[in-house]
XYZ file of C-alpha atoms in Angstrom:
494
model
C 95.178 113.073 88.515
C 95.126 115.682 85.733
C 99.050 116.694 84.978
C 102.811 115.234 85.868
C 102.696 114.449 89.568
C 99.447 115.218 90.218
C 99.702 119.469 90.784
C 101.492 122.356 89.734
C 103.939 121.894 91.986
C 104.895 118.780 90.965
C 105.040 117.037 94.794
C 103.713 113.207 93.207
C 101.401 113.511 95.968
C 97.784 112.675 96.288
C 96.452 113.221 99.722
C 92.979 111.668 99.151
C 93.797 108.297 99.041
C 91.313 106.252 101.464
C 91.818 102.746 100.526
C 95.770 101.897 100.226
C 97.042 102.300 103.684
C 100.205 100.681 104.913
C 98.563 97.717 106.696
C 96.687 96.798 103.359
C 99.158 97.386 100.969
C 101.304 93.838 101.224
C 101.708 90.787 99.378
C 98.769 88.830 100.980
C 96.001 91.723 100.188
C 97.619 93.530 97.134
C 98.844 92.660 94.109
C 98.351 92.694 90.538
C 94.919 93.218 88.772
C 95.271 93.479 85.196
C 97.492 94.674 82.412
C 96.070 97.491 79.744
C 97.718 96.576 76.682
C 98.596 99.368 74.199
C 100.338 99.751 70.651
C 104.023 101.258 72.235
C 105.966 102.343 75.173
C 104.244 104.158 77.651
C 106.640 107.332 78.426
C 103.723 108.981 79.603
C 102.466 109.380 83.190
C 99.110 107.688 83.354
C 96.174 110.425 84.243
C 93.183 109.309 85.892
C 89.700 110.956 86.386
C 87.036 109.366 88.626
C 83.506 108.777 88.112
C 83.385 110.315 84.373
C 80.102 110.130 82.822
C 80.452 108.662 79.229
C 77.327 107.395 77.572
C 75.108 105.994 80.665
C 77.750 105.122 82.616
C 79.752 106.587 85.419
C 83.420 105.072 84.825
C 86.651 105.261 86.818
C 89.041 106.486 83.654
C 92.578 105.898 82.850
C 93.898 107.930 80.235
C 97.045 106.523 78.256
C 99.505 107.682 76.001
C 101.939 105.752 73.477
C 104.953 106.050 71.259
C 102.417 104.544 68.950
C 101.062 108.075 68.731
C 97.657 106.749 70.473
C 95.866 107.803 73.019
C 93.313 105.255 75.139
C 91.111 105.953 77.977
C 90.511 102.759 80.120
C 87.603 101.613 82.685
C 90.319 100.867 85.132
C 88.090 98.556 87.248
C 87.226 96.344 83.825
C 89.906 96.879 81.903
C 87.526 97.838 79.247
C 88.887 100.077 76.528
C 86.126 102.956 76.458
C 87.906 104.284 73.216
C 91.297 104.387 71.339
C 92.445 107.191 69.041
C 94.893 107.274 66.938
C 96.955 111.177 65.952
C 98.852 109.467 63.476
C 97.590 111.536 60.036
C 96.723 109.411 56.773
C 100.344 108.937 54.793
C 102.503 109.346 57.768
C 104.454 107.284 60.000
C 105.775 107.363 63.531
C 108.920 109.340 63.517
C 112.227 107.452 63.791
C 114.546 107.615 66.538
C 117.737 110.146 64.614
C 120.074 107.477 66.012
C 119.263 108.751 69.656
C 118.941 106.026 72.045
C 116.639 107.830 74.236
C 113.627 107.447 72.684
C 113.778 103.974 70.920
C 112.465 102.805 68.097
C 110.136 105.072 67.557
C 108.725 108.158 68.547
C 105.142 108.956 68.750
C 103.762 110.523 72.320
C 106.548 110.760 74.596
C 105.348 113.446 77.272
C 102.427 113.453 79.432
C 99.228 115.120 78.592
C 97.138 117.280 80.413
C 93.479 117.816 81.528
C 91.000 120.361 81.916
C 88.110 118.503 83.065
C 85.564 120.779 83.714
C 86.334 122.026 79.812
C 86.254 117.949 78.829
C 89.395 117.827 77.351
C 92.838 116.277 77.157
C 95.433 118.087 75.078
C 98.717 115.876 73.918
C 101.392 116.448 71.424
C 102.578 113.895 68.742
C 105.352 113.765 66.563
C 105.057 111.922 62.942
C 106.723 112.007 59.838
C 105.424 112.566 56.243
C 105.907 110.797 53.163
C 108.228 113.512 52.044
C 110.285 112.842 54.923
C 109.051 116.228 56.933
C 108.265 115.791 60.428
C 105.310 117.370 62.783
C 104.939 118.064 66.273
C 100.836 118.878 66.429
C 99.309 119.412 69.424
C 95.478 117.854 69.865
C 92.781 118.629 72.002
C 90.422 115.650 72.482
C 87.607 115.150 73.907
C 87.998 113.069 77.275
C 84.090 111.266 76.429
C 84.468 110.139 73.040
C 88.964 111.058 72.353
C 87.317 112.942 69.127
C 89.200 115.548 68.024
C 87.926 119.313 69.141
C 87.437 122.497 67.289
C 90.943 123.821 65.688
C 92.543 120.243 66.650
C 95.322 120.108 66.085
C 97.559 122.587 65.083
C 100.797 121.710 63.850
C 104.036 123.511 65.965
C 105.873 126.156 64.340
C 108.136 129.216 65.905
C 110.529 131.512 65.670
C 112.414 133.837 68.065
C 114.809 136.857 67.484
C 118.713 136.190 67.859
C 121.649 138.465 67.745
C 121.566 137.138 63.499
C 118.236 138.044 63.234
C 115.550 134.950 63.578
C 116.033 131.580 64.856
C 113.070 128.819 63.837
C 112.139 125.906 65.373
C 112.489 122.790 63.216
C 110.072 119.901 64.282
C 112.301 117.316 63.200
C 115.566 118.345 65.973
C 113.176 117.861 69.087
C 110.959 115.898 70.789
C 108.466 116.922 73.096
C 109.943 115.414 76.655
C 109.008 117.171 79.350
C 105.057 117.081 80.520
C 102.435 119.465 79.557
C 101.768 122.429 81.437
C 98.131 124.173 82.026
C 98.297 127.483 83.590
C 95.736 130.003 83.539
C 94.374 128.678 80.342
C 97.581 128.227 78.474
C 98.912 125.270 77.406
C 102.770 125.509 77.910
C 104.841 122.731 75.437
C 108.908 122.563 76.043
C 111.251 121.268 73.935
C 114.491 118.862 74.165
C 116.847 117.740 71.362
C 117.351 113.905 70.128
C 120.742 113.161 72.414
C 122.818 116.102 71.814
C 122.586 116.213 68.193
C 122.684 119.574 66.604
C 121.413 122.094 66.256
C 119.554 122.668 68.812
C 117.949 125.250 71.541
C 115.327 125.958 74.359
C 112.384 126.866 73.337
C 108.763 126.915 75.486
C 106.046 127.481 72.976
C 102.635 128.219 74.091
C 99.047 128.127 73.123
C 95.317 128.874 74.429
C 94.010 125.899 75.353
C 90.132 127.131 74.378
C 91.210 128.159 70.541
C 94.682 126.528 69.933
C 96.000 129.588 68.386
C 99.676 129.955 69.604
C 99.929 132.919 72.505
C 103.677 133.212 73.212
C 107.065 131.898 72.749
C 110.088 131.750 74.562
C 113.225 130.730 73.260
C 115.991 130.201 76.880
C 119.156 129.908 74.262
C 118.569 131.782 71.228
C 122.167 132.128 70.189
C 123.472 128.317 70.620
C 122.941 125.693 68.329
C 123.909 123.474 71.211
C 121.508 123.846 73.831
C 120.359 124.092 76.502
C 117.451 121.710 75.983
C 114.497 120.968 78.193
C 114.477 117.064 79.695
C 113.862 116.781 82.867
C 113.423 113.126 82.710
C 109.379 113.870 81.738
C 109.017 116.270 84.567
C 106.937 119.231 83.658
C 107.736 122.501 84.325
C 105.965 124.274 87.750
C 103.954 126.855 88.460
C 103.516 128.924 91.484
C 100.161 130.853 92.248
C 101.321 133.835 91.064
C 101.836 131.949 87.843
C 105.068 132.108 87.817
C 106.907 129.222 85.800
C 110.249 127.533 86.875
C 111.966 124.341 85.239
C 115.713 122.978 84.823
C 117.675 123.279 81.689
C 120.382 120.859 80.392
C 124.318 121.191 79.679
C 124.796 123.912 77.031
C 125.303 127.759 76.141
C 125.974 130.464 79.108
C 127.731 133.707 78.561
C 129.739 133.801 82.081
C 129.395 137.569 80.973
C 126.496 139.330 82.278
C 125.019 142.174 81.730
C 124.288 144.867 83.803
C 121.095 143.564 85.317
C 123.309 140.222 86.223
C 121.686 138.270 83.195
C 123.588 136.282 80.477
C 124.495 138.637 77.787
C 123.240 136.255 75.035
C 120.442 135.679 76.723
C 121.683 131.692 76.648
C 121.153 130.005 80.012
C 122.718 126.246 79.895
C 122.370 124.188 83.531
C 120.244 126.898 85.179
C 117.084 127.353 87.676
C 114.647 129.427 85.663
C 112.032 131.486 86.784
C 109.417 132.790 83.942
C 107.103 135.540 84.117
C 104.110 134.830 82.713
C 102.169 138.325 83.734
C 103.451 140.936 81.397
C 102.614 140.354 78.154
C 105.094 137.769 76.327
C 107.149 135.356 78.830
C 110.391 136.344 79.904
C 113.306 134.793 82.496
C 113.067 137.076 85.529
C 115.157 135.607 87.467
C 118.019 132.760 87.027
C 120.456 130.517 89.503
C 123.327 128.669 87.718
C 126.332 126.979 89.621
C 129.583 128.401 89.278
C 131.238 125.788 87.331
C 128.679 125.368 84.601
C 131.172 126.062 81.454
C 133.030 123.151 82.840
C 129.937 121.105 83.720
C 128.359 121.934 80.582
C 131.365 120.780 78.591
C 131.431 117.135 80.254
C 127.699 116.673 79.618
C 127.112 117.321 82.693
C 123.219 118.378 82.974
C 121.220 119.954 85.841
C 118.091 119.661 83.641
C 118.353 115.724 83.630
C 116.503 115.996 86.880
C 113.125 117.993 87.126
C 112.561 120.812 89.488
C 109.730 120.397 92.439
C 108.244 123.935 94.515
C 108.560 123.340 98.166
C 105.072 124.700 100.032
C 106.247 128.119 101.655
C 108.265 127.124 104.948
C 109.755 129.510 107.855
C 113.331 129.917 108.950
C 114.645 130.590 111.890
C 113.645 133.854 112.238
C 110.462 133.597 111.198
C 110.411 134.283 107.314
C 108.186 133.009 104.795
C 110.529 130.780 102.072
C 109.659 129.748 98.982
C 111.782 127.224 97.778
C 112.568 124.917 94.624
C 114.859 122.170 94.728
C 116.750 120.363 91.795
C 119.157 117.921 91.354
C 120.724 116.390 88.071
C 124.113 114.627 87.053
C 126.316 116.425 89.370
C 125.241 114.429 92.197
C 124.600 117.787 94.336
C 121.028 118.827 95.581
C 120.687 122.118 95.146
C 117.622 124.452 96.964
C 116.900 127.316 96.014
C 115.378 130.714 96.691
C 112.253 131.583 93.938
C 112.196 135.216 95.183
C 116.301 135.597 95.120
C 117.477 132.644 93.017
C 121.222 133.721 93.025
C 121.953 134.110 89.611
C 125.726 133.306 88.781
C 128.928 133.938 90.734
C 132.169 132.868 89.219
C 133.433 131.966 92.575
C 130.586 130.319 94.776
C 126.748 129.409 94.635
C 124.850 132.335 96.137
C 121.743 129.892 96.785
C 119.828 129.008 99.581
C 121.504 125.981 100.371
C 123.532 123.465 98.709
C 123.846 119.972 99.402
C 126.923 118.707 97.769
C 127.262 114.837 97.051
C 123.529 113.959 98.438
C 122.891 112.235 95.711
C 126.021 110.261 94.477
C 124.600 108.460 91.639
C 123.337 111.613 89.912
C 119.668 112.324 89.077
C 117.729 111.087 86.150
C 114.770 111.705 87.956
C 111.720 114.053 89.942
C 111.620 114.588 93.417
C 108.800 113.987 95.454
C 107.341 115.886 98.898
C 105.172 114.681 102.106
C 104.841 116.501 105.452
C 108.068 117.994 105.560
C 109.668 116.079 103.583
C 111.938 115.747 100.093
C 112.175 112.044 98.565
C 115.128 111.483 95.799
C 115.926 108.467 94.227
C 119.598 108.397 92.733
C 120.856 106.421 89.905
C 122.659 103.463 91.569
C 121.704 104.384 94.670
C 118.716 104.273 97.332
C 115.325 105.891 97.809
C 116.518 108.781 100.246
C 114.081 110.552 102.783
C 115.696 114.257 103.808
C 113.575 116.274 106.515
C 113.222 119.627 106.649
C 113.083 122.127 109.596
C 113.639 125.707 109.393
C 113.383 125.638 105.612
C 116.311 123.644 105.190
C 116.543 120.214 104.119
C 118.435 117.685 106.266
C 122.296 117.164 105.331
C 121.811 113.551 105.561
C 118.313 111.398 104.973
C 116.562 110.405 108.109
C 115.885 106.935 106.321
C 116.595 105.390 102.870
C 115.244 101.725 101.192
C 117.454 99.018 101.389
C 117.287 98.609 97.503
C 119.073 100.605 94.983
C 117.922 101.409 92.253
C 119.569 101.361 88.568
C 119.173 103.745 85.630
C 117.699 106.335 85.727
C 117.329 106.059 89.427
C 113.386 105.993 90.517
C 110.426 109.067 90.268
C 108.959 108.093 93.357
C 104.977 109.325 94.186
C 102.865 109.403 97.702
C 99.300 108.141 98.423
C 98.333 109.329 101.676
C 94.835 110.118 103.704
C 95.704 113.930 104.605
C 98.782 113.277 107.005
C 98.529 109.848 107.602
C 99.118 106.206 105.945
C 101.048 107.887 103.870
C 102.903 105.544 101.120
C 105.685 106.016 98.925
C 105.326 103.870 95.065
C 108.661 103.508 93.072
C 109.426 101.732 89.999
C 112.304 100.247 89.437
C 113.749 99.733 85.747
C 115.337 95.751 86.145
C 115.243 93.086 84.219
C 111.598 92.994 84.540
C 109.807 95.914 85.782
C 108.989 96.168 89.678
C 106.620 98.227 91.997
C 107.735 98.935 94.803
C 105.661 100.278 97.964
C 107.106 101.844 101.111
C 106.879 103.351 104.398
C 107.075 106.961 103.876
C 107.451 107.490 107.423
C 110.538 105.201 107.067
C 112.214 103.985 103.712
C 113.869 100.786 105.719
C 110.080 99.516 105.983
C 109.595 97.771 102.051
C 105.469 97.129 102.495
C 105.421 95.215 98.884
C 106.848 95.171 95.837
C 106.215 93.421 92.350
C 108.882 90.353 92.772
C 107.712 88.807 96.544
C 104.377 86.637 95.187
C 105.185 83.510 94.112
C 105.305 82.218 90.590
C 105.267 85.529 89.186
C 101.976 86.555 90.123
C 102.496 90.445 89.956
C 104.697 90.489 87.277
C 103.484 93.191 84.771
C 105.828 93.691 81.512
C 109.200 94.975 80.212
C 110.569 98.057 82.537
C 110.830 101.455 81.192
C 112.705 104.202 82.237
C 111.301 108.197 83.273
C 107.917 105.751 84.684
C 106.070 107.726 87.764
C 103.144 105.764 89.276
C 99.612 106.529 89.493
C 98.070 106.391 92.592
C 93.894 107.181 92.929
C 91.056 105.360 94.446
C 92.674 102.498 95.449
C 94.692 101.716 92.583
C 97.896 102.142 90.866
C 99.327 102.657 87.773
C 102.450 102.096 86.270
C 103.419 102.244 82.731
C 105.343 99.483 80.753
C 106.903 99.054 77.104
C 103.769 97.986 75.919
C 101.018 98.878 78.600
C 100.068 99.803 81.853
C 100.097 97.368 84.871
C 96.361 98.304 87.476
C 97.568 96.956 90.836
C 94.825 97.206 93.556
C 93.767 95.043 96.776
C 93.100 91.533 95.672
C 89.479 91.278 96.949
C-alpha cells in the first residue's frame, strides 16, 4: 500500500486480501489490536509494506505521518516503533493554523506520502516555520530502513509561473500541502491548497525527480486569480492513467466563461473543473477541461467540486460496444458527475456536455473519495449513507442498488475495499463521531453492517478521538485507521 488508495487510480481497493473475509470479520473474531501512538493528528493515509528487511529482520511495516512533522514506521504485528524521524529543522516550529479551522492547531504533515520501494524510499512534504517568522514547505526523501534522510533531502519548495502581469510566485506560507503525493514515471507530483479561502491564493502542481530532487516542472491551473482555484480534494491525490496522463478536481474560484478559440479559459484560470494534464510533451499543460455550466454562480457561494477527489473508472463498454474511459467526481453540489477522459466536455453556458450527470445523488454534498469494486462506485455523503451505484453499459446506476443503514456526519466517509480477487470483498469506513468508529460492510450489500468499532462491550475497540479526510488501511489481515493522536491496528483477535 504505497500511495492514496492504494493505485493510481485511486479505487481504495486491495484485491489481495486473504485473511479478512466477511464471515471473519465480526465482533466475536475481530476487533481491536493495538493503538500506535504518535506526536499529532494523523491526516495522512497510513502506507504499509510487507515483509521489509530492516537489520535481520523481516517486518510487516506501517509507515505514519503527523502534524507533528514526524514520520514513524511501525512493526504492525508488535507495535514496535522500528524508527521515528523528525523534519522539523533546528530553530523552527510547526507552522500555525492562519486562523483556518481546517487544519487545527498546527500544521506539520498533512498529506500522504508516497513510496518507491524497490528505490527504498518514502518522499513526504512538511511545512514549518522559522524564527524569523518565514515558513517552508520541503519535501524529504527518506529512507524506508533507517527514515534517514537521502542524498539532496530535502529541498525546500519554491516557484513561479508566467501571468498576464508578468510572474506569479508561490509563497510557502498561503498553502498547505493537502492533497496526496503523486509518483508517476519517476516524478514526484506535489499540489497545493490555500488555508480556508484566505488570500491570495492559486493552483499550482509543482514537480520534482524523485532520484535527484531537483524540481522538473510546474504548473500553475489559475495564474491570474488571487482567489483560487485551490487543490483539496479532501487528501485525495491526483490520478494517473497509463498513458500518464494526470486528472484531479479543483475548488470554487477563477473561470473566464470566455474561451478562446480552442474552447479553453482565456486566462487560463479553471475554478470547479475536471482537469486532464499532459505530462508527455515537455512541461505539463491542461489538455483537456469539463466545468459545469453554472460554475460563476457555484464558485461565488463556495460551492467547490474539488472538495471531493476524482477516481478513474477501469475502461468499460457501452452499448454499442465502445471502449470508455471514465472519471467520476462529486463535491458540494450534491451532483455526481462522470465524465469522459478522452472528450471531457469543456464548458457550455447552457448545459453539461458530459458523459452523464447524476443530479442530487449525493444530497449531503461530498467531502470525500470515491471508491470502486467489480462494477461498482461507492460514495459516502455528508449526512447521508454509504451508497453502492452499479454500473452497466458504462453508466452508473441512477439510484444505489444498496446503501448502510448509518449516516454518516462531516465530512461524509472515504470508504476502501479488501477483497480476494472478486470475492469476500469488504467495504471499511470511518466515521468522524464523538469517538471515532470503524465500520466494516458487505460490499455486495451496504444493508449487511459485518462490525464496527462501537458493538463490543465495555469499549473494547474503542481507538481515539475521530478525525476527519481518514481512509483505512487494509493489508495482510489488518487495518489501519488514523486518529488525532495515532493509528488504531484492528486484526482477528486470535
Amino acid at each position: 500500500m504505497v500511495t492514496y488508495k492504494n493505485d493510481l487510480a485511486r479505487t481504495g481497493q486491495n484485491l489481495t486480501e486473504t485473511v479478512l473475509t466477511p464471515s471473519n470479520v465480526n465482533v466475536n473474531t475481530f476487533g481491536l489490536l493495538r493503538v500506535l501512538p504518535v506526536d499529532g493528528k494523523v491526516d495522512a493515509q497510513p502506507l504499509y509494506l510487507s515483509q521489509l528487511s530492516i537489520g535481520a529482520s523481516a517486518h510487516d511495516v506501517a509507515y505514519v505521518a503527523s502534524e507533528g512533522d514526524s514520520v514513524y514506521a511501525f512493526d504492525v504485528n508488535s507495535g514496535a516503533i522500528l524508527w521515528h524521524s523528525v523534519l522539523l529543522p533546528a530553530g523552527e516550529t510547526l507552522s500555525d493554523d492562519h486562523g483556518c479551522d481546517q487544519v487545527v492547531p498546527n500544521i506539520g504533515i498533512t498529506s500522504t506520502p508516497v513510496i518507491d520501494r524497490t528505490a527504498g524510499t518514502i518522499f513526504v512534504v512538511a511545512m514549518s516555520k522559522d524564527a524569523s517568522g518565514a515558513y517552508h514547505q520541503r519535501l524529504h526523501a527518506l529512507s524506508l530502513t533507517s527514515g534517514a534522510e537521502l542524498a539532496n533531502s530535502p529541498v525546500d519548495i519554491a516557484a513561479s509561473y508566467p501571468n498576464t502581469s508578468g510572474t506569479t510566485s508561490f509563497a510557502p506560507g498561503q498553502y498547505e500541502e493537502r492533497a496526496a503525493l503523486l509518483l508517476l514515471n519517476g516524478t514526484i507530483y506535489t499540489s497545493w491548497t490555500s488555508h480556508c479561502d484566505i488570500g491570495p491564493y492559486s493552483g499550482w502542481i509543482i514537480a520534482y525527480s524523485e532520484t535527484t530532487l531537483a524540481q522538473s516542472a510546474v504548473l500553475n491551473v489559475a495564474p491570474n486569480s488571487n482567489s483560487g482555484p485551490a487543490i483539496w480534494m479532501a487528501g485525495g491525490g491526483p490520478a494517473a492513467d497509463s498513458s500518464g496522463n494526470i486528472y484531479l478536481l479543483t475548488a470554487n474560484g477563477a473561470f473566464e466563461t470566455t474561451l478562446n478559440a480552442a474552447g479553453f479559459p482565456s486566462g487560463q484560470d479553471y475554478g470547479n473543473s475536471f482537469l486532464r494534464i499532459t505530462t508527455t510533451a515537455g512541461a505539463p499543460a491542461v489538455a483537456d477541461y469539463f466545468t459545469m455550466w453554472n460554475e460563476v454562480s457555484e464558485s461565488s457561494g463556495d460551492v467547490d467540486l474539488g472538495a471531493g477527489g476524482g477516481m478513474l473508472l477501469p475502461d468499460l463498454s457501452d452499448a454499442n460496444g465502445t471502449t470508455r474511459q471514465l472519471i467520476v467526481g462529486a463535491g458540494k453540489d450534491g451532483n455526481l458527475y462522470v465524465v469522459d477522459r478522452n472528450q471531457m466536455g469543456k464548458f457550455n453556458s447552457s448545459s453539461n456536455q458530459i458523459w452523464q450527470e447524476l443530479d442530487g445523488a449525493l444530497p449531503g454534498g461530498v467531502w470525500a473519495t470515491p471508491a470502486y469494486f467489480n462494477n461498482t462506485v461507492y460514495y459516502g455523503d455528508v449526512g447521508g449513507t454509504l451508497k453502492a451505484f452499479p454500473i452497466a453499459q458504462a453508466l452508473l446506476a441512477t439510484t444505489p442498488s444498496s446503501q448502510s443503514a448509518t449516516s454518516f456526519g462531516y465530512p461524509g466517509s472515504a470508504p476502501a475495499i479488501s477483497a480476494n480477487g472478486s470475492s469476500n470483498a469488504i467495504l471499511w469506513a470511518h466515521e468522524n463521531a464523538s469517538a471515532a468508529v470503524l465500520h466494516a460492510y458487505d460490499a455486495t450489500n451496504l444493508a449487511n453492517e459485518l462490525y464496527n468499532s462501537n458493538q463490543a462491550a465495555n469499549g473494547r475497540d474503542q481507538f481515539g478521538s475521530p478525525n476527519k479526510f481518514i481512509t483505512p488501511t487494509i493489508a495482510d489481515g489488518k487495518v489501519l485507521v488514523g486518529t488525532t493522536n495515532g493509528v488504531g491496528v484492528f486484526g482477528l483477535l486470535n
